[in-house]
mmCIF file of N, CA and C in Angstrom:
data_model
loop_
_atom_site.group_PDB
_atom_site.id
_atom_site.type_symbol
_atom_site.label_atom_id
_atom_site.label_comp_id
_atom_site.label_asym_id
_atom_site.label_seq_id
_atom_site.Cartn_x
_atom_site.Cartn_y
_atom_site.Cartn_z
ATOM 1 N N MET A 7 0.830 -1.159 0.000
ATOM 2 C CA MET A 7 0.001 -0.026 0.049
ATOM 3 C C MET A 7 0.881 1.232 0.051
ATOM 4 N N ASN A 8 0.557 2.214 -0.816
ATOM 5 C CA ASN A 8 1.309 3.478 -0.967
ATOM 6 C C ASN A 8 0.880 4.381 0.273
ATOM 7 N N THR A 9 1.829 4.660 1.066
ATOM 8 C CA THR A 9 1.535 5.553 2.303
ATOM 9 C C THR A 9 2.337 6.774 2.145
ATOM 10 N N ASP A 10 2.858 7.107 0.976
ATOM 11 C CA ASP A 10 3.543 8.250 0.589
ATOM 12 C C ASP A 10 2.698 9.457 0.162
ATOM 13 N N LEU A 11 1.438 9.367 0.611
ATOM 14 C CA LEU A 11 0.419 10.550 0.144
ATOM 15 C C LEU A 11 0.984 11.736 0.996
ATOM 16 N N GLU A 12 1.020 12.827 0.167
ATOM 17 C CA GLU A 12 1.372 14.132 0.700
ATOM 18 C C GLU A 12 0.036 14.890 0.859
ATOM 19 N N ILE A 13 -0.527 14.898 1.994
ATOM 20 C CA ILE A 13 -1.929 15.483 2.275
ATOM 21 C C ILE A 13 -1.865 16.871 2.034
ATOM 22 N N ALA A 14 -0.844 17.574 2.494
ATOM 23 C CA ALA A 14 -0.867 19.072 2.277
ATOM 24 C C ALA A 14 -0.894 19.484 0.860
ATOM 25 N N SER A 15 -0.366 18.601 -0.067
ATOM 26 C CA SER A 15 -0.434 18.987 -1.497
ATOM 27 C C SER A 15 -1.769 18.724 -2.093
ATOM 28 N N MET A 16 -2.657 18.043 -1.421
ATOM 29 C CA MET A 16 -3.910 17.672 -1.960
ATOM 30 C C MET A 16 -4.865 18.828 -1.737
ATOM 31 N N HIS A 17 -4.663 19.616 -0.830
ATOM 32 C CA HIS A 17 -5.716 20.685 -0.521
ATOM 33 C C HIS A 17 -6.216 21.447 -1.771
ATOM 34 N N GLY A 18 -5.236 21.784 -2.660
ATOM 35 C CA GLY A 18 -5.805 22.518 -3.809
ATOM 36 C C GLY A 18 -6.614 21.668 -4.798
ATOM 37 N N SER A 19 -6.537 20.361 -4.770
ATOM 38 C CA SER A 19 -7.347 19.543 -5.628
ATOM 39 C C SER A 19 -8.512 18.824 -5.069
ATOM 40 N N VAL A 20 -8.712 19.029 -3.770
ATOM 41 C CA VAL A 20 -9.820 18.263 -3.135
ATOM 42 C C VAL A 20 -11.123 18.488 -3.749
ATOM 43 N N ASP A 21 -11.459 19.636 -4.104
ATOM 44 C CA ASP A 21 -12.866 19.971 -4.615
ATOM 45 C C ASP A 21 -13.048 19.267 -5.972
ATOM 46 N N ILE A 22 -11.946 19.310 -6.822
ATOM 47 C CA ILE A 22 -11.968 18.687 -8.022
ATOM 48 C C ILE A 22 -12.117 17.175 -7.926
ATOM 49 N N VAL A 23 -11.372 16.644 -7.096
ATOM 50 C CA VAL A 23 -11.488 15.152 -6.792
ATOM 51 C C VAL A 23 -12.868 14.752 -6.369
ATOM 52 N N VAL A 24 -13.558 15.521 -5.430
ATOM 53 C CA VAL A 24 -14.754 15.243 -4.983
ATOM 54 C C VAL A 24 -15.854 15.283 -6.044
ATOM 55 N N THR A 25 -15.755 16.394 -6.902
ATOM 56 C CA THR A 25 -16.692 16.430 -8.099
ATOM 57 C C THR A 25 -16.473 15.276 -8.917
ATOM 58 N N ILE A 26 -15.297 14.781 -9.260
ATOM 59 C CA ILE A 26 -15.063 13.480 -10.098
ATOM 60 C C ILE A 26 -15.676 12.338 -9.528
ATOM 61 N N LEU A 27 -15.478 12.224 -8.189
ATOM 62 C CA LEU A 27 -15.984 11.011 -7.472
ATOM 63 C C LEU A 27 -17.448 10.932 -7.413
ATOM 64 N N LYS A 28 -18.065 12.256 -7.256
ATOM 65 C CA LYS A 28 -19.549 12.335 -7.229
ATOM 66 C C LYS A 28 -20.022 11.898 -8.696
ATOM 67 N N SER A 29 -19.369 12.308 -9.630
ATOM 68 C CA SER A 29 -19.765 11.882 -11.032
ATOM 69 C C SER A 29 -19.786 10.420 -11.200
ATOM 70 N N LEU A 30 -18.970 9.663 -10.489
ATOM 71 C CA LEU A 30 -18.853 8.340 -10.620
ATOM 72 C C LEU A 30 -19.706 7.515 -9.720
ATOM 73 N N ALA A 31 -20.424 8.217 -8.766
ATOM 74 C CA ALA A 31 -21.026 7.641 -7.665
ATOM 75 C C ALA A 31 -22.573 7.350 -8.008
ATOM 76 N N ASN A 32 -22.803 6.995 -9.209
ATOM 77 C CA ASN A 32 -24.219 6.596 -9.687
ATOM 78 C C ASN A 32 -23.955 5.652 -10.750
ATOM 79 N N THR A 33 -24.738 4.509 -10.698
ATOM 80 C CA THR A 33 -24.624 3.434 -11.677
ATOM 81 C C THR A 33 -24.766 3.907 -13.130
ATOM 82 N N ASP A 34 -25.815 4.704 -13.224
ATOM 83 C CA ASP A 34 -26.085 5.076 -14.675
ATOM 84 C C ASP A 34 -24.913 6.047 -15.187
ATOM 85 N N ARG A 35 -24.468 6.907 -14.360
ATOM 86 C CA ARG A 35 -23.425 7.864 -14.908
ATOM 87 C C ARG A 35 -22.140 7.086 -15.101
ATOM 88 N N LEU A 36 -21.873 6.138 -14.172
ATOM 89 C CA LEU A 36 -20.724 5.284 -14.489
ATOM 90 C C LEU A 36 -20.706 4.499 -15.652
ATOM 91 N N LEU A 37 -21.847 3.930 -15.943
ATOM 92 C CA LEU A 37 -22.034 3.122 -17.173
ATOM 93 C C LEU A 37 -21.833 4.013 -18.404
ATOM 94 N N ILE A 38 -22.499 5.278 -18.390
ATOM 95 C CA ILE A 38 -22.328 6.175 -19.463
ATOM 96 C C ILE A 38 -20.890 6.625 -19.715
ATOM 97 N N LEU A 39 -20.135 6.875 -18.625
ATOM 98 C CA LEU A 39 -18.754 7.329 -18.782
ATOM 99 C C LEU A 39 -17.954 6.137 -19.287
ATOM 100 N N CYS A 40 -18.227 4.897 -18.874
ATOM 101 C CA CYS A 40 -17.471 3.748 -19.426
ATOM 102 C C CYS A 40 -17.573 3.706 -20.912
ATOM 103 N N HIS A 41 -18.787 3.903 -21.479
ATOM 104 C CA HIS A 41 -18.982 3.903 -22.887
ATOM 105 C C HIS A 41 -18.324 5.048 -23.472
ATOM 106 N N LEU A 42 -18.256 6.202 -22.892
ATOM 107 C CA LEU A 42 -17.650 7.368 -23.548
ATOM 108 C C LEU A 42 -16.149 7.289 -23.452
ATOM 109 N N ALA A 43 -15.590 6.467 -22.546
ATOM 110 C CA ALA A 43 -14.161 6.279 -22.502
ATOM 111 C C ALA A 43 -13.728 5.634 -23.750
ATOM 112 N N LYS A 44 -14.426 4.946 -24.435
ATOM 113 C CA LYS A 44 -14.118 4.248 -25.616
ATOM 114 C C LYS A 44 -14.270 5.198 -26.841
ATOM 115 N N GLN A 45 -15.215 6.087 -26.839
ATOM 116 C CA GLN A 45 -15.568 6.808 -28.043
ATOM 117 C C GLN A 45 -16.623 7.889 -27.789
ATOM 118 N N GLU A 46 -16.569 8.948 -28.582
ATOM 119 C CA GLU A 46 -17.689 10.059 -28.584
ATOM 120 C C GLU A 46 -18.908 9.331 -29.036
ATOM 121 N N LEU A 47 -19.972 9.662 -28.391
ATOM 122 C CA LEU A 47 -21.358 9.075 -28.724
ATOM 123 C C LEU A 47 -22.334 10.169 -28.605
ATOM 124 N N ASN A 48 -23.422 9.971 -29.519
ATOM 125 C CA ASN A 48 -24.580 10.892 -29.466
ATOM 126 C C ASN A 48 -25.733 10.222 -28.505
ATOM 127 N N VAL A 49 -26.568 10.963 -28.164
ATOM 128 C CA VAL A 49 -27.558 10.576 -27.108
ATOM 129 C C VAL A 49 -28.262 9.216 -27.514
ATOM 130 N N SER A 50 -28.634 9.139 -28.782
ATOM 131 C CA SER A 50 -29.220 7.919 -29.217
ATOM 132 C C SER A 50 -28.341 6.686 -29.028
ATOM 133 N N GLN A 51 -27.106 6.860 -29.317
ATOM 134 C CA GLN A 51 -26.261 5.794 -29.202
ATOM 135 C C GLN A 51 -25.950 5.463 -27.709
ATOM 136 N N ILE A 52 -25.910 6.388 -26.843
ATOM 137 C CA ILE A 52 -25.709 6.160 -25.407
ATOM 138 C C ILE A 52 -26.895 5.429 -24.861
ATOM 139 N N GLU A 53 -28.131 5.842 -25.375
ATOM 140 C CA GLU A 53 -29.394 5.193 -24.846
ATOM 141 C C GLU A 53 -29.346 3.659 -25.252
ATOM 142 N N GLU A 54 -28.932 3.540 -26.510
ATOM 143 C CA GLU A 54 -29.089 2.097 -27.042
ATOM 144 C C GLU A 54 -27.965 1.262 -26.382
ATOM 145 N N MET A 55 -26.743 1.792 -26.104
ATOM 146 C CA MET A 55 -25.715 1.004 -25.493
ATOM 147 C C MET A 55 -25.962 0.738 -23.984
ATOM 148 N N THR A 56 -26.511 1.684 -23.302
ATOM 149 C CA THR A 56 -26.707 1.589 -21.881
ATOM 150 C C THR A 56 -28.069 1.054 -21.457
ATOM 151 N N GLN A 57 -28.992 1.143 -22.289
ATOM 152 C CA GLN A 57 -30.341 0.769 -22.057
ATOM 153 C C GLN A 57 -31.030 1.631 -20.918
ATOM 154 N N ILE A 58 -30.545 2.836 -20.852
ATOM 155 C CA ILE A 58 -31.106 3.766 -19.859
ATOM 156 C C ILE A 58 -32.222 4.520 -20.588
ATOM 157 N N ASN A 59 -33.397 4.574 -19.957
ATOM 158 C CA ASN A 59 -34.498 5.328 -20.623
ATOM 159 C C ASN A 59 -34.168 6.801 -20.660
ATOM 160 N N GLN A 60 -34.801 7.436 -21.808
ATOM 161 C CA GLN A 60 -34.486 8.783 -22.097
ATOM 162 C C GLN A 60 -34.521 9.767 -21.003
ATOM 163 N N PRO A 61 -35.667 9.756 -20.195
ATOM 164 C CA PRO A 61 -35.776 10.845 -19.156
ATOM 165 C C PRO A 61 -34.588 10.678 -18.173
ATOM 166 N N THR A 62 -34.257 9.547 -17.857
ATOM 167 C CA THR A 62 -33.095 9.317 -16.781
ATOM 168 C C THR A 62 -31.801 9.648 -17.506
ATOM 169 N N LEU A 63 -31.666 9.193 -18.722
ATOM 170 C CA LEU A 63 -30.384 9.497 -19.483
ATOM 171 C C LEU A 63 -30.143 11.014 -19.479
ATOM 172 N N SER A 64 -31.173 11.723 -19.972
ATOM 173 C CA SER A 64 -31.076 13.211 -20.013
ATOM 174 C C SER A 64 -30.644 13.726 -18.707
ATOM 175 N N GLN A 65 -31.367 13.296 -17.628
ATOM 176 C CA GLN A 65 -30.918 13.850 -16.204
ATOM 177 C C GLN A 65 -29.531 13.581 -15.947
ATOM 178 N N GLN A 66 -29.029 12.345 -16.164
ATOM 179 C CA GLN A 66 -27.572 11.964 -15.919
ATOM 180 C C GLN A 66 -26.597 12.641 -16.754
ATOM 181 N N LEU A 67 -26.997 12.864 -18.017
ATOM 182 C CA LEU A 67 -26.079 13.612 -18.839
ATOM 183 C C LEU A 67 -25.913 15.102 -18.431
ATOM 184 N N MET A 68 -27.055 15.622 -17.992
ATOM 185 C CA MET A 68 -27.050 17.018 -17.377
ATOM 186 C C MET A 68 -26.112 17.059 -16.219
ATOM 187 N N MET A 69 -26.234 16.148 -15.349
ATOM 188 C CA MET A 69 -25.317 16.074 -14.127
ATOM 189 C C MET A 69 -23.858 16.015 -14.574
ATOM 190 N N LEU A 70 -23.529 15.131 -15.582
ATOM 191 C CA LEU A 70 -22.129 15.044 -16.024
ATOM 192 C C LEU A 70 -21.649 16.422 -16.751
ATOM 193 N N ARG A 71 -22.611 17.088 -17.319
ATOM 194 C CA ARG A 71 -22.239 18.334 -17.905
ATOM 195 C C ARG A 71 -21.962 19.427 -16.826
ATOM 196 N N LYS A 72 -22.858 19.494 -15.822
ATOM 197 C CA LYS A 72 -22.729 20.411 -14.729
ATOM 198 C C LYS A 72 -21.473 20.027 -13.929
ATOM 199 N N SER A 73 -21.134 18.857 -13.875
ATOM 200 C CA SER A 73 -19.802 18.459 -13.213
ATOM 201 C C SER A 73 -18.635 18.722 -14.025
ATOM 202 N N ASP A 74 -18.680 19.136 -15.261
ATOM 203 C CA ASP A 74 -17.762 19.513 -16.193
ATOM 204 C C ASP A 74 -16.832 18.323 -16.499
ATOM 205 N N VAL A 75 -17.439 17.106 -16.515
ATOM 206 C CA VAL A 75 -16.841 15.926 -16.759
ATOM 207 C C VAL A 75 -16.894 15.554 -18.234
ATOM 208 N N VAL A 76 -17.929 15.842 -18.939
ATOM 209 C CA VAL A 76 -18.102 15.718 -20.368
ATOM 210 C C VAL A 76 -18.084 16.883 -21.116
ATOM 211 N N SER A 77 -17.788 16.910 -22.346
ATOM 212 C CA SER A 77 -18.093 17.934 -23.296
ATOM 213 C C SER A 77 -19.052 17.609 -24.323
ATOM 214 N N THR A 78 -19.699 18.509 -24.984
ATOM 215 C CA THR A 78 -20.639 18.290 -26.049
ATOM 216 C C THR A 78 -20.266 19.014 -27.298
ATOM 217 N N ARG A 79 -20.730 18.375 -28.347
ATOM 218 C CA ARG A 79 -20.581 18.878 -29.717
ATOM 219 C C ARG A 79 -22.003 18.664 -30.393
ATOM 220 N N ARG A 80 -22.363 19.777 -31.015
ATOM 221 C CA ARG A 80 -23.670 19.762 -31.893
ATOM 222 C C ARG A 80 -23.306 19.485 -33.245
ATOM 223 N N ASP A 81 -24.066 18.534 -33.872
ATOM 224 C CA ASP A 81 -23.919 18.321 -35.392
ATOM 225 C C ASP A 81 -25.381 18.128 -35.890
ATOM 226 N N GLY A 82 -25.860 19.277 -36.356
ATOM 227 C CA GLY A 82 -27.266 19.291 -36.808
ATOM 228 C C GLY A 82 -28.149 19.207 -35.503
ATOM 229 N N LYS A 83 -29.170 18.179 -35.513
ATOM 230 C CA LYS A 83 -30.007 17.945 -34.451
ATOM 231 C C LYS A 83 -29.315 17.178 -33.342
ATOM 232 N N GLN A 84 -28.196 16.506 -33.645
ATOM 233 C CA GLN A 84 -27.587 15.539 -32.724
ATOM 234 C C GLN A 84 -26.637 16.259 -31.853
ATOM 235 N N ILE A 85 -26.551 15.774 -30.546
ATOM 236 C CA ILE A 85 -25.554 16.235 -29.623
ATOM 237 C C ILE A 85 -24.596 15.065 -29.268
ATOM 238 N N PHE A 86 -23.353 15.270 -29.415
ATOM 239 C CA PHE A 86 -22.460 14.267 -29.184
ATOM 240 C C PHE A 86 -21.720 14.546 -27.881
ATOM 241 N N TYR A 87 -21.429 13.392 -27.122
ATOM 242 C CA TYR A 87 -20.740 13.615 -25.817
ATOM 243 C C TYR A 87 -19.466 12.991 -25.947
ATOM 244 N N SER A 88 -18.523 13.476 -25.095
ATOM 245 C CA SER A 88 -17.167 12.857 -24.998
ATOM 246 C C SER A 88 -16.687 13.265 -23.599
ATOM 247 N N ILE A 89 -15.705 12.414 -23.127
ATOM 248 C CA ILE A 89 -15.076 12.789 -21.843
ATOM 249 C C ILE A 89 -14.242 13.859 -21.993
ATOM 250 N N LYS A 90 -14.214 14.925 -21.142
ATOM 251 C CA LYS A 90 -13.425 16.110 -21.300
ATOM 252 C C LYS A 90 -11.975 16.018 -21.021
ATOM 253 N N ASP A 91 -11.653 15.146 -19.992
ATOM 254 C CA ASP A 91 -10.226 15.152 -19.464
ATOM 255 C C ASP A 91 -9.767 13.673 -19.562
ATOM 256 N N GLU A 92 -8.582 13.509 -20.254
ATOM 257 C CA GLU A 92 -8.026 12.098 -20.272
ATOM 258 C C GLU A 92 -7.770 11.484 -19.028
ATOM 259 N N LYS A 93 -7.677 12.293 -17.886
ATOM 260 C CA LYS A 93 -7.404 11.739 -16.570
ATOM 261 C C LYS A 93 -8.637 10.868 -16.044
ATOM 262 N N MET A 94 -9.869 11.264 -16.560
ATOM 263 C CA MET A 94 -11.100 10.559 -16.303
ATOM 264 C C MET A 94 -11.001 9.194 -16.988
ATOM 265 N N VAL A 95 -10.544 9.159 -18.090
ATOM 266 C CA VAL A 95 -10.373 7.853 -18.927
ATOM 267 C C VAL A 95 -9.389 6.962 -18.138
ATOM 268 N N GLN A 96 -8.335 7.549 -17.663
ATOM 269 C CA GLN A 96 -7.296 6.759 -16.808
ATOM 270 C C GLN A 96 -7.945 6.221 -15.666
ATOM 271 N N LEU A 97 -8.728 7.013 -15.023
ATOM 272 C CA LEU A 97 -9.397 6.664 -13.745
ATOM 273 C C LEU A 97 -10.324 5.496 -14.018
ATOM 274 N N LEU A 98 -11.189 5.709 -15.045
ATOM 275 C CA LEU A 98 -12.178 4.538 -15.481
ATOM 276 C C LEU A 98 -11.297 3.328 -15.797
ATOM 277 N N ASN A 99 -10.194 3.416 -16.520
ATOM 278 C CA ASN A 99 -9.364 2.172 -16.832
ATOM 279 C C ASN A 99 -8.818 1.568 -15.572
ATOM 280 N N THR A 100 -8.429 2.359 -14.519
ATOM 281 C CA THR A 100 -7.919 1.820 -13.309
ATOM 282 C C THR A 100 -8.959 1.121 -12.537
ATOM 283 N N LEU A 101 -10.158 1.850 -12.448
ATOM 284 C CA LEU A 101 -11.247 1.074 -11.810
ATOM 285 C C LEU A 101 -11.700 -0.209 -12.458
ATOM 286 N N TYR A 102 -11.561 -0.273 -13.801
ATOM 287 C CA TYR A 102 -11.853 -1.548 -14.625
ATOM 288 C C TYR A 102 -10.906 -2.583 -14.097
ATOM 289 N N ASP A 103 -9.493 -2.136 -14.169
ATOM 290 C CA ASP A 103 -8.484 -3.187 -13.782
ATOM 291 C C ASP A 103 -8.631 -3.581 -12.305
ATOM 292 N N LEU A 104 -9.030 -2.794 -11.451
ATOM 293 C CA LEU A 104 -9.229 -3.173 -10.097
ATOM 294 C C LEU A 104 -10.376 -3.980 -9.731
ATOM 295 N N TYR A 105 -11.555 -3.688 -10.419
ATOM 296 C CA TYR A 105 -12.804 -4.233 -10.035
ATOM 297 C C TYR A 105 -13.448 -5.124 -10.993
ATOM 298 N N CYS A 106 -13.173 -5.114 -12.122
ATOM 299 C CA CYS A 106 -13.876 -6.002 -13.180
ATOM 300 C C CYS A 106 -13.174 -7.292 -13.388
ATOM 301 N N PRO A 107 -13.924 -8.414 -13.183
ATOM 302 C CA PRO A 107 -13.331 -9.700 -13.350
ATOM 303 C C PRO A 107 -12.636 -9.890 -14.629
ATOM 304 N N LYS A 108 -11.513 -10.759 -14.492
ATOM 305 C CA LYS A 108 -10.792 -10.946 -15.825
ATOM 306 C C LYS A 108 -11.230 -12.275 -16.388
ATOM 307 N N ASN A 109 -11.417 -12.426 -17.691
ATOM 308 C CA ASN A 109 -11.718 -13.670 -18.235
ATOM 309 C C ASN A 109 -10.495 -14.573 -18.291
ATOM 310 N N ILE A 110 -10.607 -15.716 -17.655
ATOM 311 C CA ILE A 110 -9.531 -16.689 -17.669
ATOM 312 C C ILE A 110 -9.835 -17.718 -18.695
ATOM 313 N N ILE A 111 -8.877 -17.891 -19.657
ATOM 314 C CA ILE A 111 -9.004 -18.973 -20.632
ATOM 315 C C ILE A 111 -8.603 -20.277 -20.248
#
């Protein structure tokens, strides 16, 4: 276990970290972010891949936008979502490595 954490240096980042962790602290948002870690998606694609109903999906996407975790891009009538910071993708990959079962052949 790494016990070399320098707590004093964390004070400037605490609010950012809390916001990121809150964005992950919901099953639907975590699932959305996992899909977005792979590629930019529009709302219809996210709905199809996650099987989250439209009202709930809209609410969770709004929360992710307010948390400044995702960015949006409009193309005609479609809105595309992507993860704003590569650090979030790294965090999702770390969580996957730590908690998702590995397939053993």
